[in-house]
mmCIF file with all atom_site columns, C-alpha atoms in Angstrom:
data_model
loop_
_atom_site.group_PDB
_atom_site.id
_atom_site.type_symbol
_atom_site.label_atom_id
_atom_site.label_alt_id
_atom_site.label_comp_id
_atom_site.label_asym_id
_atom_site.label_entity_id
_atom_site.label_seq_id
_atom_site.pdbx_PDB_ins_code
_atom_site.Cartn_x
_atom_site.Cartn_y
_atom_site.Cartn_z
_atom_site.occupancy
_atom_site.B_iso_or_equiv
_atom_site.pdbx_formal_charge
_atom_site.auth_seq_id
_atom_site.auth_comp_id
_atom_site.auth_asym_id
_atom_site.auth_atom_id
_atom_site.pdbx_PDB_model_num
ATOM 1  C CA . MET V 1 1  ? 71.802 131.823 35.607 1.00 51.00 ? 1  MET V CA 1
ATOM 2  C CA . LEU V 1 2  ? 75.073 132.197 37.332 1.00 56.00 ? 2  LEU V CA 1
ATOM 3  C CA . SER V 1 3  ? 74.153 132.177 40.443 1.00 62.00 ? 3  SER V CA 1
ATOM 4  C CA . THR V 1 4  ? 71.184 129.704 40.535 1.00 64.00 ? 4  THR V CA 1
ATOM 5  C CA . SER V 1 5  ? 74.709 127.318 39.547 1.00 62.00 ? 5  SER V CA 1
ATOM 6  C CA . ILE V 1 6  ? 76.535 128.158 41.861 1.00 67.00 ? 6  ILE V CA 1
ATOM 7  C CA . ALA V 1 7  ? 73.510 127.840 44.801 1.00 76.00 ? 7  ALA V CA 1
ATOM 8  C CA . ARG V 1 8  ? 74.122 124.558 44.033 1.00 79.00 ? 8  ARG V CA 1
ATOM 9  C CA . ILE V 1 9  ? 77.499 123.666 43.696 1.00 89.00 ? 9  ILE V CA 1
ATOM 10 C CA . GLY V 1 10 ? 78.079 124.982 47.086 1.00 90.00 ? 10 GLY V CA 1
ATOM 11 C CA . PRO V 1 11 ? 76.095 122.492 49.153 1.00 92.00 ? 11 PRO V CA 1
ATOM 12 C CA . SER V 1 12 ? 77.819 119.690 47.564 1.00 94.00 ? 12 SER V CA 1
ATOM 13 C CA . ILE V 1 13 ? 81.532 121.550 47.846 1.00 95.00 ? 13 ILE V CA 1
ATOM 14 C CA . ALA V 1 14 ? 80.581 122.518 51.553 1.00 95.00 ? 14 ALA V CA 1
ATOM 15 C CA . LEU V 1 15 ? 79.214 118.214 52.356 1.00 95.00 ? 15 LEU V CA 1
ATOM 16 C CA . ILE V 1 16 ? 82.501 117.174 50.738 1.00 96.00 ? 16 ILE V CA 1
ATOM 17 C CA . ALA V 1 17 ? 84.771 119.296 52.837 1.00 96.00 ? 17 ALA V CA 1
ATOM 18 C CA . ILE V 1 18 ? 82.441 118.421 55.981 1.00 96.00 ? 18 ILE V CA 1
ATOM 19 C CA . GLY V 1 19 ? 83.298 114.660 54.995 1.00 95.00 ? 19 GLY V CA 1
ATOM 20 C CA . ALA V 1 20 ? 86.604 114.913 55.013 1.00 96.00 ? 20 ALA V CA 1
ATOM 21 C CA . ILE V 1 21 ? 86.440 116.314 57.948 1.00 95.00 ? 21 ILE V CA 1
ATOM 22 C CA . LEU V 1 22 ? 84.716 113.882 59.844 1.00 92.00 ? 22 LEU V CA 1
ATOM 23 C CA . ALA V 1 23 ? 86.590 110.622 57.695 1.00 92.00 ? 23 ALA V CA 1
ATOM 24 C CA . PHE V 1 24 ? 90.098 112.078 58.248 1.00 93.00 ? 24 PHE V CA 1
ATOM 25 C CA . ALA V 1 25 ? 90.344 114.798 60.424 1.00 91.00 ? 25 ALA V CA 1
ATOM 26 C CA . VAL V 1 26 ? 88.042 113.638 63.654 1.00 88.00 ? 26 VAL V CA 1
ATOM 27 C CA . ALA V 1 27 ? 89.717 110.777 65.761 1.00 83.00 ? 27 ALA V CA 1
ATOM 28 C CA . GLY V 1 28 ? 87.184 107.598 64.884 1.00 70.00 ? 28 GLY V CA 1
ATOM 29 C CA . ASN V 1 29 ? 87.040 106.876 68.802 1.00 79.00 ? 29 ASN V CA 1
ATOM 30 C CA . LEU V 1 30 ? 85.124 110.111 69.251 1.00 81.00 ? 30 LEU V CA 1
ATOM 31 C CA . VAL V 1 31 ? 81.239 109.231 69.495 1.00 83.00 ? 31 VAL V CA 1
ATOM 32 C CA . ASN V 1 32 ? 80.822 105.193 70.875 1.00 86.00 ? 32 ASN V CA 1
ATOM 33 C CA . PHE V 1 33 ? 77.945 105.040 68.982 1.00 88.00 ? 33 PHE V CA 1
ATOM 34 C CA . ILE V 1 34 ? 78.766 106.108 65.282 1.00 89.00 ? 34 ILE V CA 1
ATOM 35 C CA . ASP V 1 35 ? 81.552 105.691 63.009 1.00 89.00 ? 35 ASP V CA 1
ATOM 36 C CA . LEU V 1 36 ? 82.748 108.942 61.990 1.00 90.00 ? 36 LEU V CA 1
ATOM 37 C CA . THR V 1 37 ? 84.643 108.272 59.374 1.00 91.00 ? 37 THR V CA 1
ATOM 38 C CA . LEU V 1 38 ? 81.848 106.262 57.652 1.00 92.00 ? 38 LEU V CA 1
ATOM 39 C CA . VAL V 1 39 ? 79.818 109.161 58.013 1.00 93.00 ? 39 VAL V CA 1
ATOM 40 C CA . GLY V 1 40 ? 82.239 111.535 56.267 1.00 94.00 ? 40 GLY V CA 1
ATOM 41 C CA . TYR V 1 41 ? 82.756 109.333 53.585 1.00 96.00 ? 41 TYR V CA 1
ATOM 42 C CA . ILE V 1 42 ? 78.947 109.152 52.768 1.00 96.00 ? 42 ILE V CA 1
ATOM 43 C CA . LEU V 1 43 ? 78.796 112.235 52.874 1.00 97.00 ? 43 LEU V CA 1
ATOM 44 C CA . ILE V 1 44 ? 81.577 112.884 50.498 1.00 97.00 ? 44 ILE V CA 1
ATOM 45 C CA . GLY V 1 45 ? 79.670 110.544 48.033 1.00 97.00 ? 45 GLY V CA 1
ATOM 46 C CA . ILE V 1 46 ? 76.552 112.392 48.511 1.00 97.00 ? 46 ILE V CA 1
ATOM 47 C CA . GLY V 1 47 ? 78.833 116.019 47.853 1.00 96.00 ? 47 GLY V CA 1
ATOM 48 C CA . ILE V 1 48 ? 80.307 114.447 44.608 1.00 96.00 ? 48 ILE V CA 1
ATOM 49 C CA . LEU V 1 49 ? 76.885 112.841 43.309 1.00 96.00 ? 49 LEU V CA 1
ATOM 50 C CA . GLY V 1 50 ? 75.399 116.484 44.290 1.00 93.00 ? 50 GLY V CA 1
ATOM 51 C CA . LEU V 1 51 ? 78.477 118.170 42.304 1.00 93.00 ? 51 LEU V CA 1
ATOM 52 C CA . VAL V 1 52 ? 77.662 116.398 39.633 1.00 93.00 ? 52 VAL V CA 1
ATOM 53 C CA . VAL V 1 53 ? 74.195 117.025 39.073 1.00 91.00 ? 53 VAL V CA 1
ATOM 54 C CA . SER V 1 54 ? 74.430 120.151 39.454 1.00 88.00 ? 54 SER V CA 1
ATOM 55 C CA . LEU V 1 55 ? 77.406 119.958 36.710 1.00 87.00 ? 55 LEU V CA 1
ATOM 56 C CA . LEU V 1 56 ? 74.990 118.648 34.395 1.00 86.00 ? 56 LEU V CA 1
ATOM 57 C CA . MET V 1 57 ? 72.169 120.587 35.452 1.00 83.00 ? 57 MET V CA 1
ATOM 58 C CA . SER V 1 58 ? 74.080 123.893 34.474 1.00 79.00 ? 58 SER V CA 1
ATOM 59 C CA . ALA V 1 59 ? 75.401 122.531 31.452 1.00 73.00 ? 59 ALA V CA 1
ATOM 60 C CA . PRO V 1 60 ? 74.455 124.375 28.117 1.00 72.00 ? 60 PRO V CA 1
ATOM 61 C CA . ARG V 1 61 ? 72.544 122.677 26.055 1.00 69.00 ? 61 ARG V CA 1
ATOM 62 C CA . ASN V 1 62 ? 70.257 122.835 22.354 1.00 66.00 ? 62 ASN V CA 1
ATOM 63 C CA . GLN V 1 63 ? 67.776 124.969 23.412 1.00 67.00 ? 63 GLN V CA 1
ATOM 64 C CA . ARG V 1 64 ? 64.480 125.119 21.054 1.00 73.00 ? 64 ARG V CA 1
ATOM 65 C CA . ARG V 1 65 ? 63.070 128.108 20.333 1.00 74.00 ? 65 ARG V CA 1
ATOM 66 C CA . ILE V 1 66 ? 59.215 128.401 18.799 1.00 78.00 ? 66 ILE V CA 1
ATOM 67 C CA . SER V 1 67 ? 58.648 131.776 17.033 1.00 81.00 ? 67 SER V CA 1
ATOM 68 C CA . GLU V 1 68 ? 54.959 132.931 15.753 1.00 84.00 ? 68 GLU V CA 1
ATOM 69 C CA . SER V 1 69 ? 53.157 135.410 13.927 1.00 85.00 ? 69 SER V CA 1
ATOM 70 C CA . ARG V 1 70 ? 49.918 136.408 13.251 1.00 85.00 ? 70 ARG V CA 1
ATOM 71 C CA . THR V 1 71 ? 48.508 139.094 10.854 1.00 88.00 ? 71 THR V CA 1
ATOM 72 C CA . VAL V 1 72 ? 44.098 139.669 11.092 1.00 87.00 ? 72 VAL V CA 1
ATOM 73 C CA . GLN V 1 73 ? 42.829 142.486 9.770  1.00 88.00 ? 73 GLN V CA 1
ATOM 74 C CA . ASP V 1 74 ? 39.389 144.091 12.142 1.00 83.00 ? 74 ASP V CA 1
ATOM 75 C CA . PRO V 1 75 ? 36.521 143.190 9.695  1.00 85.00 ? 75 PRO V CA 1
ATOM 76 C CA . HIS V 1 76 ? 35.319 147.098 10.901 1.00 85.00 ? 76 HIS V CA 1
ATOM 77 C CA . THR V 1 77 ? 37.677 149.324 11.027 1.00 86.00 ? 77 THR V CA 1
ATOM 78 C CA . GLY V 1 78 ? 39.673 147.876 8.536  1.00 84.00 ? 78 GLY V CA 1
ATOM 79 C CA . GLU V 1 79 ? 42.876 147.878 10.643 1.00 88.00 ? 79 GLU V CA 1
ATOM 80 C CA . ARG V 1 80 ? 45.754 144.993 10.485 1.00 87.00 ? 80 ARG V CA 1
ATOM 81 C CA . ILE V 1 81 ? 47.062 143.587 13.751 1.00 85.00 ? 81 ILE V CA 1
ATOM 82 C CA . THR V 1 82 ? 49.679 141.884 13.606 1.00 86.00 ? 82 THR V CA 1
ATOM 83 C CA . ARG V 1 83 ? 51.108 139.486 16.829 1.00 85.00 ? 83 ARG V CA 1
ATOM 84 C CA . ASN V 1 84 ? 54.740 138.352 16.920 1.00 85.00 ? 84 ASN V CA 1
ATOM 85 C CA . GLU V 1 85 ? 55.655 135.093 20.181 1.00 84.00 ? 85 GLU V CA 1
ATOM 86 C CA . THR V 1 86 ? 58.434 134.203 20.911 1.00 82.00 ? 86 THR V CA 1
ATOM 87 C CA . ARG V 1 87 ? 58.695 130.387 22.864 1.00 78.00 ? 87 ARG V CA 1
ATOM 88 C CA . ASP V 1 88 ? 60.568 128.378 24.594 1.00 72.00 ? 88 ASP V CA 1
ATOM 89 C CA . GLY V 1 89 ? 59.497 125.220 23.015 1.00 63.00 ? 89 GLY V CA 1
ATOM 90 C CA . GLY V 1 90 ? 61.578 122.538 25.715 1.00 56.00 ? 90 GLY V CA 1
ATOM 91 C CA . LEU V 1 91 ? 60.213 120.434 28.304 1.00 50.00 ? 91 LEU V CA 1
#
Protein backbone atom coordinates (compact mmCIF):
# COMPACT_ATOMS: atom_id res chain seq x y z
CA MET A 1 0.00 0.00 0.00
CA LEU A 2 2.84 2.36 0.82
CA SER A 3 4.60 1.96 -2.52
CA THR A 4 1.43 2.68 -4.50
CA SER A 5 0.74 5.86 -2.55
CA ILE A 6 4.33 7.03 -3.14
CA ALA A 7 3.96 6.20 -6.82
CA ARG A 8 0.89 8.42 -6.93
CA ILE A 9 2.32 11.28 -4.89
CA GLY A 10 5.70 11.47 -6.66
CA PRO A 11 4.51 12.66 -10.09
CA SER A 12 2.27 15.26 -8.44
CA ILE A 13 5.21 16.71 -6.49
CA ALA A 14 7.31 16.67 -9.67
CA LEU A 15 4.61 18.65 -11.53
CA ILE A 16 4.45 21.18 -8.70
CA ALA A 17 8.25 21.58 -8.72
CA ILE A 18 8.49 21.92 -12.52
CA GLY A 19 5.58 24.36 -12.49
CA ALA A 20 7.21 26.45 -9.77
CA ILE A 21 10.47 26.57 -11.73
CA LEU A 22 8.65 27.70 -14.86
CA ALA A 23 6.46 30.20 -13.00
CA PHE A 24 9.06 31.82 -10.77
CA ALA A 25 12.60 31.06 -11.99
CA VAL A 26 12.48 31.18 -15.79
CA ALA A 27 12.27 34.45 -17.67
CA GLY A 28 8.81 34.86 -19.20
CA ASN A 29 10.12 36.04 -22.57
CA LEU A 30 12.42 33.05 -23.14
CA VAL A 31 9.99 31.55 -25.68
CA ASN A 32 7.97 33.99 -27.78
CA PHE A 33 4.89 31.89 -28.56
CA ILE A 34 4.31 30.38 -25.07
CA ASP A 35 3.80 32.18 -21.79
CA LEU A 36 6.00 30.05 -19.50
CA THR A 37 4.65 31.71 -16.37
CA LEU A 38 1.11 30.63 -17.27
CA VAL A 39 2.32 27.12 -18.12
CA GLY A 40 4.04 27.01 -14.72
CA TYR A 41 0.85 28.01 -12.91
CA ILE A 42 -1.13 25.39 -14.84
CA LEU A 43 1.38 22.69 -13.90
CA ILE A 44 1.26 23.75 -10.25
CA GLY A 45 -2.54 23.51 -10.33
CA ILE A 46 -2.51 20.08 -11.96
CA GLY A 47 0.11 18.88 -9.47
CA ILE A 48 -1.92 20.09 -6.49
CA LEU A 49 -5.07 18.48 -7.87
CA GLY A 50 -3.20 15.20 -8.43
CA LEU A 51 -1.73 15.35 -4.93
CA VAL A 52 -5.15 15.87 -3.34
CA VAL A 53 -6.70 13.03 -5.37
CA SER A 54 -3.84 10.64 -4.57
CA LEU A 55 -4.03 11.45 -0.85
CA LEU A 56 -7.79 10.90 -0.85
CA MET A 57 -7.40 7.58 -2.65
CA SER A 58 -4.73 6.34 -0.24
CA ALA A 59 -6.65 7.43 2.87
CA PRO A 60 -7.92 4.59 5.05
CA ARG A 61 -11.56 3.76 4.53
CA ASN A 62 -14.00 1.47 6.18
CA GLN A 63 -13.46 -1.97 4.78
CA ARG A 64 -16.24 -4.45 4.96
CA ARG A 65 -15.31 -8.12 5.00
CA ILE A 66 -17.78 -10.88 4.36
CA SER A 67 -17.12 -14.31 5.83
CA GLU A 68 -19.06 -17.38 4.78
CA SER A 69 -18.83 -20.90 6.09
CA ARG A 70 -20.51 -23.83 4.38
CA THR A 71 -20.61 -27.40 5.58
CA VAL A 72 -21.86 -30.24 3.39
CA GLN A 73 -21.88 -33.96 3.88
CA ASP A 74 -20.87 -36.33 1.09
CA PRO A 75 -23.78 -38.78 0.64
CA HIS A 76 -21.52 -41.66 -0.45
CA THR A 77 -18.75 -41.51 2.13
CA GLY A 78 -20.44 -39.55 4.92
CA GLU A 79 -17.47 -37.21 5.05
CA ARG A 80 -18.20 -33.65 6.21
CA ILE A 81 -16.59 -30.90 4.17
CA THR A 82 -16.38 -27.36 5.53
CA ARG A 83 -15.48 -24.44 3.30
CA ASN A 84 -14.57 -21.05 4.79
CA GLU A 85 -14.45 -18.03 2.48
CA THR A 86 -13.59 -14.44 3.32
CA ARG A 87 -13.78 -11.60 0.81
CA ASP A 88 -14.02 -7.84 0.66
CA GLY A 89 -17.52 -6.49 0.39
CA GLY A 90 -16.55 -3.18 -1.22
CA LEU A 91 -16.77 -2.04 -4.79
